[in-house]
Amino acid sequence: TQIPVVKEYTVTFLGFNDAFLASVKVKEGEAAQAPEVPEVEGYTFTGWDKEFDNVTCDIDVYALYELNNPAAGIESVQNPSVNCKKFIQDGILYIERNGKTYNALGAEVK
């Protein structure tokens, strides 16, 4: 009898200004446990930039923050160190971050 191979993936959590928070190994199809997010003066943590409840590849997950009491014309900041833009092309969600493009699962695309 052959033992089935269980694939494992790495989920890396990054906080404010891309600060490393945690890196966890997750079996394929399982959920990663998010670390506690440190408080950042002047900002409120609002969640994560992608889902990590059904992991099927190595992914980086970025913390999202909202600026408290924003100045006129500035509504929120997702992560001040990350220039992030989301768009849909051919029905697929893409995220542009710091000059690179990723699919919704976090894998870099060319």
mmCIF file of N, CA and C in Angstrom:
data_model
loop_
_atom_site.group_PDB
_atom_site.id
_atom_site.type_symbol
_atom_site.label_atom_id
_atom_site.label_comp_id
_atom_site.label_asym_id
_atom_site.label_seq_id
_atom_site.Cartn_x
_atom_site.Cartn_y
_atom_site.Cartn_z
ATOM 1 N N THR A 1 0.834 -1.179 0.000
ATOM 2 C CA THR A 1 0.000 0.000 0.000
ATOM 3 C C THR A 1 0.881 1.245 0.000
ATOM 4 N N GLN A 2 0.561 2.152 -0.889
ATOM 5 C CA GLN A 2 1.345 3.375 -0.992
ATOM 6 C C GLN A 2 0.708 4.475 -0.137
ATOM 7 N N ILE A 3 1.535 5.165 0.622
ATOM 8 C CA ILE A 3 1.054 6.247 1.475
ATOM 9 C C ILE A 3 0.901 7.497 0.614
ATOM 10 N N PRO A 4 -0.269 8.148 0.684
ATOM 11 C CA PRO A 4 -0.461 9.350 -0.128
ATOM 12 C C PRO A 4 0.459 10.481 0.344
ATOM 13 N N VAL A 5 0.946 11.255 -0.610
ATOM 14 C CA VAL A 5 1.820 12.382 -0.300
ATOM 15 C C VAL A 5 0.947 13.599 0.010
ATOM 16 N N VAL A 6 1.182 14.191 1.160
ATOM 17 C CA VAL A 6 0.442 15.386 1.548
ATOM 18 C C VAL A 6 1.317 16.599 1.232
ATOM 19 N N LYS A 7 0.795 17.446 0.362
ATOM 20 C CA LYS A 7 1.547 18.653 0.007
ATOM 21 C C LYS A 7 1.396 19.683 1.121
ATOM 22 N N GLU A 8 2.482 20.424 1.359
ATOM 23 C CA GLU A 8 2.458 21.507 2.334
ATOM 24 C C GLU A 8 2.898 22.796 1.647
ATOM 25 N N TYR A 9 2.315 23.891 2.084
ATOM 26 C CA TYR A 9 2.647 25.192 1.534
ATOM 27 C C TYR A 9 2.985 26.152 2.655
ATOM 28 N N THR A 10 3.727 27.204 2.315
ATOM 29 C CA THR A 10 4.111 28.220 3.286
ATOM 30 C C THR A 10 3.255 29.463 3.094
ATOM 31 N N VAL A 11 2.657 29.912 4.186
ATOM 32 C CA VAL A 11 1.895 31.156 4.192
ATOM 33 C C VAL A 11 2.687 32.141 5.050
ATOM 34 N N THR A 12 3.108 33.242 4.441
ATOM 35 C CA THR A 12 3.888 34.255 5.148
ATOM 36 C C THR A 12 3.000 35.471 5.388
ATOM 37 N N PHE A 13 2.916 35.887 6.645
ATOM 38 C CA PHE A 13 2.106 37.041 7.027
ATOM 39 C C PHE A 13 3.021 38.244 7.227
ATOM 40 N N LEU A 14 2.647 39.367 6.578
ATOM 41 C CA LEU A 14 3.429 40.596 6.653
ATOM 42 C C LEU A 14 2.542 41.713 7.180
ATOM 43 N N GLY A 15 3.093 42.505 8.084
ATOM 44 C CA GLY A 15 2.329 43.565 8.727
ATOM 45 C C GLY A 15 2.616 44.927 8.157
ATOM 46 N N PHE A 16 2.462 45.927 8.991
ATOM 47 C CA PHE A 16 2.659 47.321 8.623
ATOM 48 C C PHE A 16 4.074 47.522 8.086
ATOM 49 N N ASN A 17 4.190 48.241 6.967
ATOM 50 C CA ASN A 17 5.480 48.461 6.295
ATOM 51 C C ASN A 17 6.187 47.154 5.959
ATOM 52 N N ASP A 18 5.413 46.153 5.622
ATOM 53 C CA ASP A 18 5.914 44.829 5.224
ATOM 54 C C ASP A 18 6.714 44.126 6.318
ATOM 55 N N ALA A 19 6.474 44.470 7.576
ATOM 56 C CA ALA A 19 7.178 43.816 8.681
ATOM 57 C C ALA A 19 6.771 42.346 8.749
ATOM 58 N N PHE A 20 7.761 41.465 8.859
ATOM 59 C CA PHE A 20 7.501 40.031 8.961
ATOM 60 C C PHE A 20 6.766 39.750 10.265
ATOM 61 N N LEU A 21 5.642 39.034 10.176
ATOM 62 C CA LEU A 21 4.883 38.664 11.367
ATOM 63 C C LEU A 21 5.011 37.180 11.670
ATOM 64 N N ALA A 22 4.849 36.342 10.638
ATOM 65 C CA ALA A 22 4.908 34.891 10.854
ATOM 66 C C ALA A 22 4.971 34.172 9.520
ATOM 67 N N SER A 23 5.490 32.966 9.572
ATOM 68 C CA SER A 23 5.502 32.080 8.419
ATOM 69 C C SER A 23 5.034 30.724 8.925
ATOM 70 N N VAL A 24 3.969 30.206 8.323
ATOM 71 C CA VAL A 24 3.405 28.941 8.794
ATOM 72 C C VAL A 24 3.293 27.947 7.647
ATOM 73 N N LYS A 25 3.484 26.674 7.973
ATOM 74 C CA LYS A 25 3.296 25.583 7.011
ATOM 75 C C LYS A 25 1.866 25.090 7.141
ATOM 76 N N VAL A 26 1.223 24.881 5.994
ATOM 77 C CA VAL A 26 -0.163 24.452 5.975
ATOM 78 C C VAL A 26 -0.307 23.302 4.983
ATOM 79 N N LYS A 27 -1.058 22.280 5.365
ATOM 80 C CA LYS A 27 -1.334 21.190 4.429
ATOM 81 C C LYS A 27 -2.282 21.691 3.349
ATOM 82 N N GLU A 28 -2.123 21.162 2.139
ATOM 83 C CA GLU A 28 -2.936 21.582 0.997
ATOM 84 C C GLU A 28 -4.421 21.518 1.336
ATOM 85 N N GLY A 29 -5.124 22.620 1.041
ATOM 86 C CA GLY A 29 -6.563 22.680 1.253
ATOM 87 C C GLY A 29 -6.974 23.107 2.654
ATOM 88 N N GLU A 30 -6.018 23.247 3.553
ATOM 89 C CA GLU A 30 -6.352 23.642 4.919
ATOM 90 C C GLU A 30 -6.172 25.148 5.100
ATOM 91 N N ALA A 31 -6.605 25.637 6.241
ATOM 92 C CA ALA A 31 -6.520 27.063 6.553
ATOM 93 C C ALA A 31 -5.273 27.366 7.370
ATOM 94 N N ALA A 32 -4.712 28.542 7.124
ATOM 95 C CA ALA A 32 -3.588 29.018 7.932
ATOM 96 C C ALA A 32 -4.144 29.785 9.124
ATOM 97 N N GLN A 33 -3.428 29.728 10.228
ATOM 98 C CA GLN A 33 -3.809 30.492 11.423
ATOM 99 C C GLN A 33 -3.073 31.819 11.383
ATOM 100 N N ALA A 34 -3.816 32.906 11.331
ATOM 101 C CA ALA A 34 -3.210 34.237 11.268
ATOM 102 C C ALA A 34 -2.590 34.610 12.611
ATOM 103 N N PRO A 35 -1.454 35.299 12.568
ATOM 104 C CA PRO A 35 -0.833 35.738 13.813
ATOM 105 C C PRO A 35 -1.556 36.962 14.375
ATOM 106 N N GLU A 36 -1.241 37.304 15.602
ATOM 107 C CA GLU A 36 -1.768 38.539 16.176
ATOM 108 C C GLU A 36 -1.080 39.703 15.467
ATOM 109 N N VAL A 37 -1.856 40.725 15.156
ATOM 110 C CA VAL A 37 -1.324 41.877 14.441
ATOM 111 C C VAL A 37 -1.004 42.976 15.452
ATOM 112 N N PRO A 38 0.249 43.473 15.448
ATOM 113 C CA PRO A 38 0.585 44.536 16.390
ATOM 114 C C PRO A 38 -0.157 45.828 16.084
ATOM 115 N N GLU A 39 -0.460 46.593 17.130
ATOM 116 C CA GLU A 39 -1.106 47.886 16.940
ATOM 117 C C GLU A 39 -0.103 48.865 16.333
ATOM 118 N N VAL A 40 -0.615 49.742 15.467
ATOM 119 C CA VAL A 40 0.212 50.767 14.841
ATOM 120 C C VAL A 40 -0.443 52.111 15.144
ATOM 121 N N GLU A 41 0.305 53.002 15.760
ATOM 122 C CA GLU A 41 -0.237 54.304 16.139
ATOM 123 C C GLU A 41 -0.734 55.052 14.912
ATOM 124 N N GLY A 42 -1.977 55.523 14.988
ATOM 125 C CA GLY A 42 -2.561 56.303 13.901
ATOM 126 C C GLY A 42 -3.281 55.477 12.856
ATOM 127 N N TYR A 43 -3.245 54.136 12.975
ATOM 128 C CA TYR A 43 -3.880 53.259 11.990
ATOM 129 C C TYR A 43 -4.707 52.189 12.692
ATOM 130 N N THR A 44 -5.703 51.671 11.964
ATOM 131 C CA THR A 44 -6.517 50.571 12.454
ATOM 132 C C THR A 44 -6.373 49.398 11.491
ATOM 133 N N PHE A 45 -6.055 48.219 12.022
ATOM 134 C CA PHE A 45 -5.982 47.009 11.210
ATOM 135 C C PHE A 45 -7.390 46.675 10.736
ATOM 136 N N THR A 46 -7.545 46.435 9.408
ATOM 137 C CA THR A 46 -8.872 46.172 8.847
ATOM 138 C C THR A 46 -9.014 44.770 8.262
ATOM 139 N N GLY A 47 -7.954 43.988 8.271
ATOM 140 C CA GLY A 47 -8.047 42.630 7.726
ATOM 141 C C GLY A 47 -6.816 42.284 6.908
ATOM 142 N N TRP A 48 -6.950 41.263 6.093
ATOM 143 C CA TRP A 48 -5.841 40.768 5.268
ATOM 144 C C TRP A 48 -6.165 40.964 3.802
ATOM 145 N N ASP A 49 -5.143 41.038 2.950
ATOM 146 C CA ASP A 49 -5.358 41.333 1.531
ATOM 147 C C ASP A 49 -5.842 40.143 0.715
ATOM 148 N N LYS A 50 -5.841 38.950 1.289
ATOM 149 C CA LYS A 50 -6.354 37.783 0.566
ATOM 150 C C LYS A 50 -6.799 36.723 1.551
ATOM 151 N N GLU A 51 -7.574 35.790 1.052
ATOM 152 C CA GLU A 51 -8.057 34.672 1.864
ATOM 153 C C GLU A 51 -6.940 33.652 2.068
ATOM 154 N N PHE A 52 -6.976 32.955 3.185
ATOM 155 C CA PHE A 52 -5.994 31.898 3.449
ATOM 156 C C PHE A 52 -6.663 30.740 4.183
ATOM 157 N N ASP A 53 -7.942 30.479 3.799
ATOM 158 C CA ASP A 53 -8.686 29.392 4.434
ATOM 159 C C ASP A 53 -8.693 28.102 3.611
ATOM 160 N N ASN A 54 -8.151 28.152 2.397
ATOM 161 C CA ASN A 54 -8.045 26.965 1.540
ATOM 162 C C ASN A 54 -6.742 27.110 0.749
ATOM 163 N N VAL A 55 -5.634 26.839 1.411
ATOM 164 C CA VAL A 55 -4.310 27.107 0.843
ATOM 165 C C VAL A 55 -3.936 26.039 -0.187
ATOM 166 N N THR A 56 -3.592 26.508 -1.401
ATOM 167 C CA THR A 56 -3.212 25.583 -2.475
ATOM 168 C C THR A 56 -1.870 25.945 -3.107
ATOM 169 N N CYS A 57 -1.170 26.945 -2.530
ATOM 170 C CA CYS A 57 0.145 27.341 -3.023
ATOM 171 C C CYS A 57 0.818 28.191 -1.937
ATOM 172 N N ASP A 58 2.113 28.452 -2.098
ATOM 173 C CA ASP A 58 2.817 29.357 -1.191
ATOM 174 C C ASP A 58 2.276 30.767 -1.427
ATOM 175 N N ILE A 59 1.938 31.482 -0.353
ATOM 176 C CA ILE A 59 1.417 32.842 -0.512
ATOM 177 C C ILE A 59 1.976 33.787 0.551
ATOM 178 N N ASP A 60 2.027 35.070 0.188
ATOM 179 C CA ASP A 60 2.327 36.146 1.123
ATOM 180 C C ASP A 60 1.008 36.855 1.384
ATOM 181 N N VAL A 61 0.686 37.066 2.647
ATOM 182 C CA VAL A 61 -0.556 37.724 3.036
ATOM 183 C C VAL A 61 -0.190 39.026 3.743
ATOM 184 N N TYR A 62 -0.709 40.134 3.233
ATOM 185 C CA TYR A 62 -0.379 41.448 3.767
ATOM 186 C C TYR A 62 -1.509 41.987 4.641
ATOM 187 N N ALA A 63 -1.138 42.573 5.771
ATOM 188 C CA ALA A 63 -2.102 43.237 6.642
ATOM 189 C C ALA A 63 -2.570 44.524 5.971
ATOM 190 N N LEU A 64 -3.857 44.832 6.117
ATOM 191 C CA LEU A 64 -4.422 46.066 5.582
ATOM 192 C C LEU A 64 -4.746 46.999 6.741
ATOM 193 N N TYR A 65 -4.456 48.266 6.544
ATOM 194 C CA TYR A 65 -4.670 49.262 7.590
ATOM 195 C C TYR A 65 -5.452 50.437 7.034
ATOM 196 N N GLU A 66 -6.221 51.076 7.913
ATOM 197 C CA GLU A 66 -6.934 52.290 7.559
ATOM 198 C C GLU A 66 -6.404 53.407 8.446
ATOM 199 N N LEU A 67 -6.159 54.539 7.835
ATOM 200 C CA LEU A 67 -5.661 55.701 8.552
ATOM 201 C C LEU A 67 -6.764 56.246 9.456
ATOM 202 N N ASN A 68 -6.458 56.449 10.735
ATOM 203 C CA ASN A 68 -7.415 57.057 11.659
ATOM 204 C C ASN A 68 -7.491 58.548 11.378
ATOM 205 N N ASN A 69 -8.701 59.107 11.414
ATOM 206 C CA ASN A 69 -8.907 60.542 11.198
ATOM 207 C C ASN A 69 -8.145 61.053 9.976
ATOM 208 N N PRO A 70 -8.438 60.494 8.801
ATOM 209 C CA PRO A 70 -7.695 60.897 7.600
ATOM 210 C C PRO A 70 -7.903 62.371 7.255
ATOM 211 N N ALA A 71 -6.895 62.957 6.646
ATOM 212 C CA ALA A 71 -6.978 64.343 6.186
ATOM 213 C C ALA A 71 -7.966 64.418 5.026
ATOM 214 N N ALA A 72 -8.439 65.608 4.729
ATOM 215 C CA ALA A 72 -9.398 65.790 3.624
ATOM 216 C C ALA A 72 -8.830 65.227 2.335
ATOM 217 N N GLY A 73 -9.626 64.414 1.653
ATOM 218 C CA GLY A 73 -9.208 63.859 0.371
ATOM 219 C C GLY A 73 -8.448 62.550 0.486
ATOM 220 N N ILE A 74 -8.060 62.168 1.693
ATOM 221 C CA ILE A 74 -7.372 60.885 1.864
ATOM 222 C C ILE A 74 -8.284 60.007 2.713
ATOM 223 N N GLU A 75 -8.824 58.970 2.119
ATOM 224 C CA GLU A 75 -9.801 58.166 2.835
ATOM 225 C C GLU A 75 -9.188 56.991 3.583
ATOM 226 N N SER A 76 -8.261 56.277 2.975
ATOM 227 C CA SER A 76 -7.657 55.154 3.676
ATOM 228 C C SER A 76 -6.342 54.779 3.025
ATOM 229 N N VAL A 77 -5.562 54.028 3.766
ATOM 230 C CA VAL A 77 -4.274 53.546 3.294
ATOM 231 C C VAL A 77 -4.272 52.047 3.547
ATOM 232 N N GLN A 78 -4.057 51.243 2.517
ATOM 233 C CA GLN A 78 -4.046 49.802 2.741
ATOM 234 C C GLN A 78 -2.775 49.390 3.459
ATOM 235 N N ASN A 79 -1.653 49.812 2.977
ATOM 236 C CA ASN A 79 -0.373 49.548 3.613
ATOM 237 C C ASN A 79 0.569 50.576 3.016
ATOM 238 N N PRO A 80 1.007 51.548 3.784
ATOM 239 C CA PRO A 80 1.757 52.669 3.236
ATOM 240 C C PRO A 80 3.005 52.283 2.451
ATOM 241 N N SER A 81 3.599 51.129 2.721
ATOM 242 C CA SER A 81 4.814 50.764 2.011
ATOM 243 C C SER A 81 4.524 50.037 0.708
ATOM 244 N N VAL A 82 3.258 49.715 0.464
ATOM 245 C CA VAL A 82 2.906 48.909 -0.699
ATOM 246 C C VAL A 82 2.059 49.730 -1.663
ATOM 247 N N ASN A 83 2.536 49.862 -2.891
ATOM 248 C CA ASN A 83 1.749 50.499 -3.937
ATOM 249 C C ASN A 83 0.903 49.388 -4.541
ATOM 250 N N CYS A 84 -0.364 49.323 -4.183
ATOM 251 C CA CYS A 84 -1.210 48.180 -4.532
ATOM 252 C C CYS A 84 -2.397 48.629 -5.376
ATOM 253 N N LYS A 85 -2.648 47.900 -6.483
ATOM 254 C CA LYS A 85 -3.784 48.182 -7.348
ATOM 255 C C LYS A 85 -4.410 46.851 -7.728
ATOM 256 N N LYS A 86 -5.738 46.772 -7.695
ATOM 257 C CA LYS A 86 -6.448 45.550 -8.081
ATOM 258 C C LYS A 86 -7.200 45.808 -9.374
ATOM 259 N N PHE A 87 -7.230 44.786 -10.256
ATOM 260 C CA PHE A 87 -7.992 44.915 -11.486
ATOM 261 C C PHE A 87 -8.440 43.529 -11.938
ATOM 262 N N ILE A 88 -9.482 43.500 -12.761
ATOM 263 C CA ILE A 88 -10.007 42.245 -13.301
ATOM 264 C C ILE A 88 -9.782 42.244 -14.797
ATOM 265 N N GLN A 89 -9.190 41.138 -15.293
ATOM 266 C CA GLN A 89 -8.953 40.985 -16.723
ATOM 267 C C GLN A 89 -9.370 39.579 -17.105
ATOM 268 N N ASP A 90 -10.202 39.470 -18.117
ATOM 269 C CA ASP A 90 -10.726 38.166 -18.564
ATOM 270 C C ASP A 90 -11.349 37.395 -17.407
ATOM 271 N N GLY A 91 -12.030 38.112 -16.505
ATOM 272 C CA GLY A 91 -12.722 37.465 -15.393
ATOM 273 C C GLY A 91 -11.827 37.027 -14.250
ATOM 274 N N ILE A 92 -10.552 37.405 -14.272
ATOM 275 C CA ILE A 92 -9.604 37.004 -13.235
ATOM 276 C C ILE A 92 -9.149 38.238 -12.471
ATOM 277 N N LEU A 93 -9.167 38.145 -11.142
ATOM 278 C CA LEU A 93 -8.703 39.241 -10.302
ATOM 279 C C LEU A 93 -7.185 39.221 -10.240
ATOM 280 N N TYR A 94 -6.561 40.376 -10.498
ATOM 281 C CA TYR A 94 -5.116 40.535 -10.402
ATOM 282 C C TYR A 94 -4.807 41.653 -9.411
ATOM 283 N N ILE A 95 -3.664 41.554 -8.779
ATOM 284 C CA ILE A 95 -3.206 42.573 -7.842
ATOM 285 C C ILE A 95 -1.819 43.014 -8.280
ATOM 286 N N GLU A 96 -1.651 44.314 -8.479
ATOM 287 C CA GLU A 96 -0.333 44.869 -8.793
ATOM 288 C C GLU A 96 0.225 45.445 -7.510
ATOM 289 N N ARG A 97 1.428 45.012 -7.139
ATOM 290 C CA ARG A 97 2.053 45.488 -5.918
ATOM 291 C C ARG A 97 3.528 45.720 -6.191
ATOM 292 N N ASN A 98 3.981 46.944 -5.956
ATOM 293 C CA ASN A 98 5.390 47.291 -6.123
ATOM 294 C C ASN A 98 5.947 46.852 -7.471
ATOM 295 N N GLY A 99 5.184 47.086 -8.540
ATOM 296 C CA GLY A 99 5.655 46.812 -9.890
ATOM 297 C C GLY A 99 5.523 45.368 -10.341
ATOM 298 N N LYS A 100 4.999 44.485 -9.498
ATOM 299 C CA LYS A 100 4.801 43.083 -9.878
ATOM 300 C C LYS A 100 3.311 42.788 -9.875
ATOM 301 N N THR A 101 2.902 41.807 -10.697
ATOM 302 C CA THR A 101 1.499 41.443 -10.790
ATOM 303 C C THR A 101 1.309 40.036 -10.235
ATOM 304 N N TYR A 102 0.250 39.885 -9.409
ATOM 305 C CA TYR A 102 -0.066 38.606 -8.770
ATOM 306 C C TYR A 102 -1.511 38.253 -9.074
ATOM 307 N N ASN A 103 -1.794 36.940 -9.113
ATOM 308 C CA ASN A 103 -3.194 36.539 -9.236
ATOM 309 C C ASN A 103 -3.814 36.566 -7.842
ATOM 310 N N ALA A 104 -5.117 36.318 -7.750
ATOM 311 C CA ALA A 104 -5.811 36.424 -6.475
ATOM 312 C C ALA A 104 -5.304 35.414 -5.437
ATOM 313 N N LEU A 105 -4.623 34.371 -5.871
ATOM 314 C CA LEU A 105 -4.063 33.394 -4.932
ATOM 315 C C LEU A 105 -2.690 33.800 -4.428
ATOM 316 N N GLY A 106 -2.152 34.888 -4.968
ATOM 317 C CA GLY A 106 -0.866 35.372 -4.503
ATOM 318 C C GLY A 106 0.324 34.933 -5.339
ATOM 319 N N ALA A 107 0.074 34.165 -6.405
ATOM 320 C CA ALA A 107 1.177 33.722 -7.267
ATOM 321 C C ALA A 107 1.531 34.827 -8.256
ATOM 322 N N GLU A 108 2.825 35.081 -8.422
ATOM 323 C CA GLU A 108 3.257 36.125 -9.359
ATOM 324 C C GLU A 108 2.991 35.674 -10.792
ATOM 325 N N VAL A 109 2.507 36.610 -11.606
ATOM 326 C CA VAL A 109 2.281 36.335 -13.026
ATOM 327 C C VAL A 109 3.091 37.327 -13.832
ATOM 328 N N LYS A 110 3.436 36.947 -15.046
ATOM 329 C CA LYS A 110 4.263 37.815 -15.910
ATOM 330 C C LYS A 110 3.376 38.689 -16.755
#
